[in-house]
Short mmCIF file of C-alpha atoms and ligand atoms in Angstrom, two decimals:
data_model
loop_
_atom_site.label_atom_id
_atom_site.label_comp_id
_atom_site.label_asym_id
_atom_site.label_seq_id
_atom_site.Cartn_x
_atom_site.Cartn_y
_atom_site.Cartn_z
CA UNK A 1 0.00 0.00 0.00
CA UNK A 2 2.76 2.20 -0.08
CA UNK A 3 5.15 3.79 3.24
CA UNK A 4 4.76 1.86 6.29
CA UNK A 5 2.99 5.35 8.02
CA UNK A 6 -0.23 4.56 6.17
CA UNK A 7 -0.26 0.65 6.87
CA UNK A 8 -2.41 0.28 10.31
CA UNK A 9 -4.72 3.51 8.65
CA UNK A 10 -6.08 1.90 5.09
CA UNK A 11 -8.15 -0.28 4.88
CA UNK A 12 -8.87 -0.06 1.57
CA UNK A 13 -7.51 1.85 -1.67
CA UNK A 14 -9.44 1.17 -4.68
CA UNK A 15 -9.84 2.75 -7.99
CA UNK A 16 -12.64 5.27 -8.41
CA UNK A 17 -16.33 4.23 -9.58
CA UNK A 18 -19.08 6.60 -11.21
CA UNK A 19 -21.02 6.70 -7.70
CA UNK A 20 -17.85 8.02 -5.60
CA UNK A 21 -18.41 11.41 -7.58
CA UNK A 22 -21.07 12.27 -4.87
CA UNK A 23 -19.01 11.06 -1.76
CA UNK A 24 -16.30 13.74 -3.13
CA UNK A 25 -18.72 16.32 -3.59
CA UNK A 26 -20.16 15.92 -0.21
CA UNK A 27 -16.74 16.40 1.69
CA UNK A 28 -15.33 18.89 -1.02
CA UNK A 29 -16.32 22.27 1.46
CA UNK A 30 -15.20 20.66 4.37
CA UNK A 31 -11.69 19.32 3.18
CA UNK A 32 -11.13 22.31 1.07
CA UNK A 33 -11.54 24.61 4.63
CA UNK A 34 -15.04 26.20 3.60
CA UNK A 35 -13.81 27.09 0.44
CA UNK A 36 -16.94 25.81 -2.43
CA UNK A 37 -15.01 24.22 -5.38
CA UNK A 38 -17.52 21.86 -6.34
CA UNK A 39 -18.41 22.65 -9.28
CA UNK A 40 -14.90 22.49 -10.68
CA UNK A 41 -15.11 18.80 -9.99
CA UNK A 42 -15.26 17.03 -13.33
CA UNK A 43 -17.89 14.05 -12.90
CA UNK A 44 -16.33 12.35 -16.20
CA UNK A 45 -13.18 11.70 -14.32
CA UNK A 46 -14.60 8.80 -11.80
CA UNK A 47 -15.69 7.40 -15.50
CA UNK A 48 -13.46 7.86 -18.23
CA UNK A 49 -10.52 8.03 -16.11
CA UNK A 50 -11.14 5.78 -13.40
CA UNK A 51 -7.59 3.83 -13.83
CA UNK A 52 -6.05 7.37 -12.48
CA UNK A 53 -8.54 7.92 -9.97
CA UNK A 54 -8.33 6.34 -6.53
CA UNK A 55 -10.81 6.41 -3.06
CA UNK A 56 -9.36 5.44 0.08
CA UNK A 57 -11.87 4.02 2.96
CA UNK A 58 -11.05 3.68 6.60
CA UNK A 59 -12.57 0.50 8.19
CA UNK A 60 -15.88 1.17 7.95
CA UNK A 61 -16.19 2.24 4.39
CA UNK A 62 -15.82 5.64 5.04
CA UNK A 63 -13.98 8.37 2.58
CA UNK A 64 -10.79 9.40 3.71
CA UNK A 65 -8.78 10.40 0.60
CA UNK A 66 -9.05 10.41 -2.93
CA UNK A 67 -6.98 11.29 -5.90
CA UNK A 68 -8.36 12.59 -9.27
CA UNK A 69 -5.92 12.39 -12.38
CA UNK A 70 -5.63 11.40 -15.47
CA UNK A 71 -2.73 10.69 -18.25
CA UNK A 72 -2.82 13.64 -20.67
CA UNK A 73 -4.10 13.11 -24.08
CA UNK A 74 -2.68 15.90 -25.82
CA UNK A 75 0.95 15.81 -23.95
CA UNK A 76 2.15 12.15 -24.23
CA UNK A 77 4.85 12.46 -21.57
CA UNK A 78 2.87 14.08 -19.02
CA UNK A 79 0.57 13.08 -16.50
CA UNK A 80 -1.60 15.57 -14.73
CA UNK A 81 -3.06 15.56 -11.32
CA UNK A 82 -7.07 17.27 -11.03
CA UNK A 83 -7.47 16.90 -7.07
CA UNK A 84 -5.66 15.10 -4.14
CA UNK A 85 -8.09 15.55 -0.61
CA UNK A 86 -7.23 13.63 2.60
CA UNK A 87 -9.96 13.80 5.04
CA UNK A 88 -8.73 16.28 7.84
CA UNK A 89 -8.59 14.00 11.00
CA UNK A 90 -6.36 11.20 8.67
CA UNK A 91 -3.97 14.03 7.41
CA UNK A 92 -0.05 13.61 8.09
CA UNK A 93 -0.01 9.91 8.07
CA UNK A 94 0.85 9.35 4.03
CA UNK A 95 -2.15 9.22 2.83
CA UNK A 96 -1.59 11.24 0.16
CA UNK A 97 1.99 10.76 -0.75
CA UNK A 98 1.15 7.22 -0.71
CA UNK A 99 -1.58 7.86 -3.61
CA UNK A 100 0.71 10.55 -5.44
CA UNK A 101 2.98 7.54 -5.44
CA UNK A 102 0.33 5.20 -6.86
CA UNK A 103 -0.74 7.53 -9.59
CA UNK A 104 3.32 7.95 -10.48
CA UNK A 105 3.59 4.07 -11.02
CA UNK A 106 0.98 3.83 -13.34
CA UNK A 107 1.83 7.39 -15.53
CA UNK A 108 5.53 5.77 -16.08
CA UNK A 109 3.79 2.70 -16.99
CA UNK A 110 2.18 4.41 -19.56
CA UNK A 111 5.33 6.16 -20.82
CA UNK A 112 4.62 9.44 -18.86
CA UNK A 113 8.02 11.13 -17.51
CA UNK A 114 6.30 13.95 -15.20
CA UNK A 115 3.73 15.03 -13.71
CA UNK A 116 1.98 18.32 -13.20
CA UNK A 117 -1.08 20.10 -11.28
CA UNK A 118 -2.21 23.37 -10.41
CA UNK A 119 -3.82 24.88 -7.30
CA UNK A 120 -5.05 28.56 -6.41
CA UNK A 121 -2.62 31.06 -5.36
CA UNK A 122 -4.89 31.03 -1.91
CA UNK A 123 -4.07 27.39 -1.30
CA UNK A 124 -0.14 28.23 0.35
CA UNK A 125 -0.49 25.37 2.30
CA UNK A 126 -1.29 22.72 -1.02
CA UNK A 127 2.20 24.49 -2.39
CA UNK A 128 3.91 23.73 0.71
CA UNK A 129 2.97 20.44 0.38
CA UNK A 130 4.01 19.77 -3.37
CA UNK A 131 7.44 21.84 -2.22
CA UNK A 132 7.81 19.43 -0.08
CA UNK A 133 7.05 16.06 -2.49
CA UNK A 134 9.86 17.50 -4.88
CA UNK A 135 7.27 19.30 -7.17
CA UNK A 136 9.29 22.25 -8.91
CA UNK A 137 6.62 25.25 -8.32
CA UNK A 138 5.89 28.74 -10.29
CA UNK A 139 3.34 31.00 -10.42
CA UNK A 140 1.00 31.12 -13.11
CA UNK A 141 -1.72 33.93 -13.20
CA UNK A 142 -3.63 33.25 -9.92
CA UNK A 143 -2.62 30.07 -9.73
CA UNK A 144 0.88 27.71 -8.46
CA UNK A 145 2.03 25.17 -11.45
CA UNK A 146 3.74 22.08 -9.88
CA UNK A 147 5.56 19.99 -11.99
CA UNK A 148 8.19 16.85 -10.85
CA UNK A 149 9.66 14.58 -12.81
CA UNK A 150 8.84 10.64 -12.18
C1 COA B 201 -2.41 18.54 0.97
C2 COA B 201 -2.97 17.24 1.54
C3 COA B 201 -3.61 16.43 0.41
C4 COA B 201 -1.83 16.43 2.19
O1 COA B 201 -2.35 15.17 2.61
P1 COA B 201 -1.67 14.27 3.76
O2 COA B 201 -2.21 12.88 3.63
O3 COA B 201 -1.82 14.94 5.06
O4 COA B 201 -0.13 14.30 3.31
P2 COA B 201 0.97 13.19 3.67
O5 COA B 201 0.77 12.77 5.08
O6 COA B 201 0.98 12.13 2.63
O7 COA B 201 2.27 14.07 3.53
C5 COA B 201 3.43 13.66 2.87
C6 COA B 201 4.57 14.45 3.41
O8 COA B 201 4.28 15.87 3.35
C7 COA B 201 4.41 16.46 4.64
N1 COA B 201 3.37 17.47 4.77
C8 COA B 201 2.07 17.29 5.12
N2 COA B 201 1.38 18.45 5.06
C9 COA B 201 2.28 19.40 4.66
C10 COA B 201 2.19 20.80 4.41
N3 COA B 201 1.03 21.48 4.53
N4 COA B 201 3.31 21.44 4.02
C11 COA B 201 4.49 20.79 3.85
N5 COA B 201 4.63 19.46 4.07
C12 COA B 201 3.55 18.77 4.47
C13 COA B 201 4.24 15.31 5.61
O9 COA B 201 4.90 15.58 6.82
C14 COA B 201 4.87 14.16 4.86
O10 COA B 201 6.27 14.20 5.01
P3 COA B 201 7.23 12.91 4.77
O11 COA B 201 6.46 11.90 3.97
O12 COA B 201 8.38 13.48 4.01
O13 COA B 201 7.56 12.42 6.13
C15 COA B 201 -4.04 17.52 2.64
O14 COA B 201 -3.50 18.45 3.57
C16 COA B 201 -5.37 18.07 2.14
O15 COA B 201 -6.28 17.29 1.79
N6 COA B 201 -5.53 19.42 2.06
C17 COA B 201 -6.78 20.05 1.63
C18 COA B 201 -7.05 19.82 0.18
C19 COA B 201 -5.99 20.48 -0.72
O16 COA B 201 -5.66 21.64 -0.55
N7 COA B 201 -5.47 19.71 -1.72
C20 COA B 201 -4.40 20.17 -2.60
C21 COA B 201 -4.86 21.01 -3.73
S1 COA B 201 -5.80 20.11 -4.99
#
């Protein structure tokens, strides 16, 4: 499942279904500290794109993180990340670097050699984090651009 932190946490890490586009939705505000993105959440994802989508559940079936990606179509060496969320009481255990690590193993399957994502200027603590996973980061209009190689 990935570093040992997350091993006594998950329960279960499984690739995204059409249905789980709801559970996201309904922690979105919460996770994302009041802020309403919601409607930037792309419902085709948990669909077209399941492969690069994962949903972790604690024991009880619960959502506590989830991963949205996809490979790019147009850029065939890049792989591009939508939305990483860890719920907040599971946060700091690996949760997500476990899934970013996930979603890198299948992207260099598929011949991609980096990976990029985006997130709003106001999110400093979402470019701390990808600082901090060896993303290279730059400002981009009102957003951060994170790119790493894989
Ligand atoms: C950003 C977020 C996904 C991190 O999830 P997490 O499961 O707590 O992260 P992890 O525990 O896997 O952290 C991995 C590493 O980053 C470190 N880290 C955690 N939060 C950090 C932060 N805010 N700044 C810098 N480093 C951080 C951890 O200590 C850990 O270090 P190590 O593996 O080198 O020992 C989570 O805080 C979150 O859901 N935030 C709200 C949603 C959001 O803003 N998402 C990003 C924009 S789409």
């Amino acid at each position: 499942l990935g570093g040992s932190k997350v091993k006594e946490y998950i329960v279960n890490v499984r690739t995204a279904v059409e249905s789980d586009y709801k559970l996201v939705i309904g922690v979105l505000v919460d996770w994302w500290d009041g802020r309403d993105l919601r409607s930037k959440v792309c419902e085709d994802l948990f669909h077209h794109f399941n492969n690069t989508c994962f949903i972790v559940e604690d024991e009880n079936g619960e959502l506590i993180g989830f991963l949205l990606g996809y490979l790019s179509q147009t850029f065939h060496k890049e792989a591009y990340i939508s939305w990483i969320g860890v719920h907040p009481g599971h946060r700091n255990k690996g949760i997500a670097r476990m899934l970013y690590e996930r979603f890198y193993e299948i992207a260099r399957k598929n011949g991609r050699t980096f990976v990029t994502s985006y997130t709003a200027l106001v999110n400093i603590k979402s470019m701390q984090w990808h600082k901090h996973m060896g993303f290279s980061v730059k400002e981009d209009g009102d957003r951060y651009y994170f790119k790493k190689e894989i």
